[in-house]
mmCIF file of C-alpha atoms in Angstrom:
data_model
loop_
_atom_site.group_PDB
_atom_site.id
_atom_site.type_symbol
_atom_site.label_atom_id
_atom_site.label_comp_id
_atom_site.label_asym_id
_atom_site.label_seq_id
_atom_site.Cartn_x
_atom_site.Cartn_y
_atom_site.Cartn_z
ATOM 1 C CA MET A 1017 27.964 -0.495 -44.076
ATOM 2 C CA LYS A 1018 26.321 0.534 -46.881
ATOM 3 C CA LYS A 1019 22.380 -0.802 -48.083
ATOM 4 C CA ILE A 1020 20.924 -1.568 -51.472
ATOM 5 C CA ALA A 1021 18.377 0.513 -52.858
ATOM 6 C CA ALA A 1022 15.450 0.261 -55.700
ATOM 7 C CA PHE A 1023 14.727 3.188 -57.003
ATOM 8 C CA ILE A 1024 11.066 3.029 -57.678
ATOM 9 C CA ASP A 1025 9.438 4.885 -60.710
ATOM 10 C CA PHE A 1026 5.627 5.545 -59.817
ATOM 11 C CA GLN A 1027 2.801 6.292 -63.217
ATOM 12 C CA GLY A 1028 3.115 2.993 -64.975
ATOM 13 C CA THR A 1029 4.763 1.370 -62.768
ATOM 14 C CA LEU A 1030 3.055 0.757 -59.326
ATOM 15 C CA GLY A 1031 -0.221 1.591 -60.849
ATOM 16 C CA GLY A 1032 -1.877 4.215 -63.356
ATOM 17 C CA GLY A 1033 -0.552 4.366 -66.601
ATOM 18 C CA GLY A 1034 2.527 5.858 -67.382
ATOM 19 C CA ILE A 1035 2.028 10.202 -67.997
ATOM 20 C CA ASP A 1036 -0.889 10.295 -66.079
ATOM 21 C CA ASP A 1037 -0.473 12.756 -62.820
ATOM 22 C CA ILE A 1038 0.153 11.286 -59.633
ATOM 23 C CA LYS A 1039 -3.825 12.464 -58.569
ATOM 24 C CA SER A 1040 -5.551 9.181 -60.675
ATOM 25 C CA LEU A 1041 -2.977 6.415 -59.457
ATOM 26 C CA SER A 1042 -3.910 3.795 -57.634
ATOM 27 C CA PHE A 1043 -1.561 1.009 -56.786
ATOM 28 C CA TYR A 1044 -1.545 -1.811 -59.001
ATOM 29 C CA PRO A 1045 -3.164 -5.110 -56.662
ATOM 30 C CA PHE A 1046 0.873 -6.598 -56.610
ATOM 31 C CA SER A 1047 2.329 -3.268 -56.262
ATOM 32 C CA ILE A 1048 1.864 -3.335 -52.349
ATOM 33 C CA GLU A 1049 3.122 -6.559 -51.823
ATOM 34 C CA ALA A 1050 6.083 -5.517 -54.152
ATOM 35 C CA LEU A 1051 6.958 -3.171 -51.942
ATOM 36 C CA LYS A 1052 6.431 -5.143 -48.596
ATOM 37 C CA LEU A 1053 9.195 -7.733 -50.383
ATOM 38 C CA LEU A 1054 11.558 -5.290 -50.604
ATOM 39 C CA ASN A 1055 11.087 -3.771 -47.474
ATOM 40 C CA ASP A 1056 11.055 -7.173 -45.369
ATOM 41 C CA ASN A 1057 13.885 -8.342 -47.557
ATOM 42 C CA ASP A 1058 16.307 -4.741 -46.119
ATOM 43 C CA ILE A 1059 16.065 -3.418 -49.371
ATOM 44 C CA LEU A 1060 15.456 0.716 -49.076
ATOM 45 C CA VAL A 1061 12.798 1.961 -51.463
ATOM 46 C CA ILE A 1062 12.835 4.809 -52.824
ATOM 47 C CA GLY A 1063 9.992 6.288 -55.041
ATOM 48 C CA ILE A 1064 11.413 8.401 -57.596
ATOM 49 C CA THR A 1065 8.639 10.559 -59.145
ATOM 50 C CA ASN A 1066 8.935 13.482 -62.139
ATOM 51 C CA GLN A 1067 5.708 14.963 -61.671
ATOM 52 C CA SER A 1068 6.117 18.140 -64.284
ATOM 53 C CA HIS A 1069 2.094 18.474 -63.894
ATOM 54 C CA ILE A 1070 3.444 20.336 -60.787
ATOM 55 C CA SER A 1071 5.824 23.215 -63.345
ATOM 56 C CA LYS A 1072 2.415 23.183 -65.149
ATOM 57 C CA GLY A 1073 0.635 24.715 -63.401
ATOM 58 C CA GLU A 1074 -1.747 21.043 -63.713
ATOM 59 C CA LEU A 1075 -1.183 20.009 -60.517
ATOM 60 C CA SER A 1076 -0.351 21.665 -56.946
ATOM 61 C CA ILE A 1077 2.355 20.838 -54.875
ATOM 62 C CA GLU A 1078 0.067 20.149 -51.949
ATOM 63 C CA GLU A 1079 -1.727 18.288 -54.355
ATOM 64 C CA TYR A 1080 0.333 16.154 -55.031
ATOM 65 C CA LEU A 1081 1.922 15.753 -51.080
ATOM 66 C CA GLN A 1082 -2.374 15.256 -50.010
ATOM 67 C CA LYS A 1083 -2.152 11.982 -53.032
ATOM 68 C CA LEU A 1084 1.111 10.738 -51.829
ATOM 69 C CA GLU A 1085 0.004 10.886 -48.020
ATOM 70 C CA GLU A 1086 -2.666 8.815 -49.351
ATOM 71 C CA LEU A 1087 -0.480 6.352 -50.883
ATOM 72 C CA LYS A 1088 1.872 6.398 -47.680
ATOM 73 C CA ALA A 1089 -1.533 5.364 -45.988
ATOM 74 C CA GLU A 1090 -2.342 2.827 -47.742
ATOM 75 C CA LEU A 1091 1.001 1.055 -47.357
ATOM 76 C CA THR A 1092 1.523 1.424 -43.555
ATOM 77 C CA VAL A 1093 -2.569 -0.492 -43.203
ATOM 78 C CA HIS A 1094 -0.175 -3.125 -45.415
ATOM 79 C CA ASN A 1095 3.383 -2.799 -43.671
ATOM 80 C CA ALA A 1096 5.214 -1.871 -45.876
ATOM 81 C CA HIS A 1097 6.651 1.836 -46.567
ATOM 82 C CA PHE A 1098 8.517 4.025 -48.102
ATOM 83 C CA ASP A 1099 12.211 4.793 -47.307
ATOM 84 C CA GLU A 1100 11.549 8.200 -49.168
ATOM 85 C CA VAL A 1101 10.023 9.535 -52.303
ATOM 86 C CA TYR A 1102 11.790 11.649 -54.509
ATOM 87 C CA CYS A 1103 9.858 14.781 -56.659
ATOM 88 C CA CYS A 1104 10.811 16.151 -59.293
ATOM 89 C CA PRO A 1105 8.476 18.689 -60.411
ATOM 90 C CA HIS A 1106 10.293 20.146 -63.259
ATOM 91 C CA THR A 1107 8.976 20.102 -67.277
ATOM 92 C CA ASP A 1108 12.830 18.856 -69.428
ATOM 93 C CA LYS A 1109 12.599 23.158 -70.596
ATOM 94 C CA ASP A 1110 13.910 23.871 -66.788
ATOM 95 C CA ASN A 1111 17.252 22.574 -66.877
ATOM 96 C CA CYS A 1112 16.809 21.223 -63.989
ATOM 97 C CA LYS A 1113 19.276 18.399 -62.814
ATOM 98 C CA CYS A 1114 16.521 16.337 -61.332
ATOM 99 C CA ARG A 1115 15.026 15.300 -63.911
ATOM 100 C CA LYS A 1116 14.915 11.320 -65.318
ATOM 101 C CA PRO A 1117 17.066 10.639 -67.198
ATOM 102 C CA LEU A 1118 19.526 13.218 -64.835
ATOM 103 C CA THR A 1119 20.803 11.671 -61.377
ATOM 104 C CA GLY A 1120 19.348 14.638 -58.962
ATOM 105 C CA MET A 1121 16.731 12.823 -56.920
ATOM 106 C CA ILE A 1122 19.490 10.115 -56.954
ATOM 107 C CA ASN A 1123 22.295 12.082 -55.719
ATOM 108 C CA MET A 1124 20.052 13.447 -53.154
ATOM 109 C CA ALA A 1125 19.120 9.689 -51.656
ATOM 110 C CA LYS A 1126 22.503 9.759 -51.492
ATOM 111 C CA LYS A 1127 23.144 12.092 -48.891
ATOM 112 C CA ASP A 1128 20.106 11.035 -47.156
ATOM 113 C CA PHE A 1129 21.021 6.915 -47.244
ATOM 114 C CA LYS A 1130 24.349 5.222 -47.074
ATOM 115 C CA ILE A 1131 23.786 3.721 -50.682
ATOM 116 C CA ASP A 1132 25.510 1.003 -52.881
ATOM 117 C CA ILE A 1133 24.883 2.864 -56.321
ATOM 118 C CA SER A 1134 26.228 -0.502 -57.491
ATOM 119 C CA LYS A 1135 24.761 -3.101 -55.807
ATOM 120 C CA SER A 1136 21.161 -1.260 -56.009
ATOM 121 C CA TYR A 1137 18.312 -1.380 -59.113
ATOM 122 C CA VAL A 1138 15.785 1.699 -60.779
ATOM 123 C CA ILE A 1139 12.803 -0.214 -61.736
ATOM 124 C CA GLY A 1140 10.280 1.703 -64.034
ATOM 125 C CA ASP A 1141 8.622 1.251 -67.264
ATOM 126 C CA MET A 1142 9.708 4.310 -69.402
ATOM 127 C CA GLY A 1143 13.568 3.132 -71.775
ATOM 128 C CA MET A 1144 13.903 7.091 -71.925
ATOM 129 C CA SER A 1145 14.186 8.095 -68.901
ATOM 130 C CA ASP A 1146 14.308 5.373 -66.044
ATOM 131 C CA MET A 1147 16.924 2.829 -67.671
ATOM 132 C CA ILE A 1148 18.853 5.904 -68.839
ATOM 133 C CA LEU A 1149 19.163 6.789 -65.777
ATOM 134 C CA ALA A 1150 20.461 3.208 -64.158
ATOM 135 C CA LYS A 1151 23.214 3.703 -66.704
ATOM 136 C CA ASN A 1152 23.347 7.425 -65.567
ATOM 137 C CA ILE A 1153 24.335 5.943 -61.389
ATOM 138 C CA GLY A 1154 25.768 2.858 -62.618
ATOM 139 C CA ALA A 1155 22.055 0.146 -61.166
ATOM 140 C CA LYS A 1156 20.735 -2.787 -62.788
ATOM 141 C CA GLY A 1157 18.513 -1.672 -64.579
ATOM 142 C CA ILE A 1158 14.693 -3.086 -64.626
ATOM 143 C CA LEU A 1159 12.274 -2.526 -67.212
ATOM 144 C CA VAL A 1160 8.176 -3.806 -66.560
ATOM 145 C CA LEU A 1161 5.964 -4.029 -68.537
ATOM 146 C CA THR A 1162 3.436 -2.108 -67.430
ATOM 147 C CA GLY A 1163 2.297 0.996 -68.597
ATOM 148 C CA VAL A 1164 3.691 2.408 -71.234
ATOM 149 C CA GLY A 1165 6.942 -0.933 -71.059
ATOM 150 C CA LYS A 1166 5.806 -2.672 -73.759
ATOM 151 C CA GLY A 1167 5.396 0.552 -75.873
ATOM 152 C CA SER A 1168 9.772 1.124 -74.785
ATOM 153 C CA LEU A 1169 10.607 -2.172 -76.086
ATOM 154 C CA ASN A 1170 8.798 -1.160 -79.140
ATOM 155 C CA GLU A 1171 7.688 1.547 -80.828
ATOM 156 C CA PHE A 1172 10.103 4.380 -79.003
ATOM 157 C CA ARG A 1173 12.792 1.364 -78.196
ATOM 158 C CA HIS A 1174 14.875 4.438 -80.602
ATOM 159 C CA THR A 1175 14.979 6.852 -77.657
ATOM 160 C CA TRP A 1176 17.323 4.456 -75.852
ATOM 161 C CA LYS A 1177 18.445 2.277 -78.412
ATOM 162 C CA ASP A 1178 22.113 2.146 -76.256
ATOM 163 C CA VAL A 1179 21.166 0.710 -72.765
ATOM 164 C CA GLU A 1180 19.775 -2.214 -72.111
ATOM 165 C CA PRO A 1181 18.138 -3.257 -68.963
ATOM 166 C CA ASN A 1182 19.737 -6.174 -66.751
ATOM 167 C CA HIS A 1183 16.803 -7.219 -66.418
ATOM 168 C CA ILE A 1184 12.924 -7.333 -68.348
ATOM 169 C CA ALA A 1185 9.611 -7.997 -65.762
ATOM 170 C CA GLU A 1186 5.747 -8.357 -66.123
ATOM 171 C CA ASN A 1187 5.327 -6.193 -63.493
ATOM 172 C CA VAL A 1188 6.466 -4.789 -60.417
ATOM 173 C CA LEU A 1189 6.431 -7.982 -57.937
ATOM 174 C CA GLU A 1190 7.851 -9.590 -60.444
ATOM 175 C CA ALA A 1191 10.593 -7.230 -60.089
ATOM 176 C CA ALA A 1192 10.887 -7.405 -56.715
ATOM 177 C CA LYS A 1193 11.118 -11.470 -56.731
ATOM 178 C CA TRP A 1194 14.462 -10.902 -59.411
ATOM 179 C CA ILE A 1195 15.571 -8.146 -56.975
ATOM 180 C CA ILE A 1196 15.916 -10.701 -53.807
ATOM 181 C CA ILE A 1197 17.705 -13.232 -56.265
ATOM 182 C CA ASP A 1198 20.112 -11.492 -57.829
ATOM 183 C CA CYS A 1199 21.418 -9.636 -53.810
ATOM 184 C CA ASN A 1200 21.023 -13.404 -52.897
ATOM 185 C CA HIS A 1201 23.435 -14.549 -55.314
ATOM 186 C CA ILE A 1202 25.517 -10.958 -54.609
ATOM 187 C CA ASN A 1203 25.667 -12.233 -51.779
ATOM 188 C CA GLU A 1204 26.610 -16.062 -52.538
ATOM 189 C CA HIS A 1205 28.808 -14.745 -54.435
ATOM 190 C CA SER A 1206 30.330 -12.039 -51.998
ATOM 191 C CA SER A 1207 31.357 -14.634 -49.364
ATOM 192 C CA LYS A 1208 33.119 -17.248 -51.550
ATOM 193 C CA GLN A 1209 35.280 -14.620 -51.828
ATOM 194 C CA ALA A 1210 35.921 -14.628 -48.495
#
């Protein structure tokens, strides 16, 4: 049976600023609870992150991996986890297929897990990458107002004007709670049709 996934952006969504490199990232106080809520409800938690600082030579792969391990260790202490994390190290000039809003990281996840994309979610603070990615793959998009989320709705709305998020959440914990409610609604609807 295919699983539901929550594809979650890092900077600006789980912690830190929307465009800082991952070295300075620390989880928002509510982020670990959000991931644990998704874990406890059998939803795949998949991190997706653009890390162009690697391609620019401002962040080494070793530094990225070290920080990722620190974040994973912090989650483990609280009985939460990522099922997987995918990273695009490229800039938009590198012509890769993985940089959000392109679908390369999602395609990798589909190879590694049995995922029902149509019932899955993309959570992020950037409309021009995260919400367009949700549209590109046919998942539900949840824009969070942390990081640059408020700016995405206001001064940067023109960069993704043809896309509407399925939900706007104050933060990733509110997004996770909405996902649980939405999944229960989907399951109730499916049960009634059976």
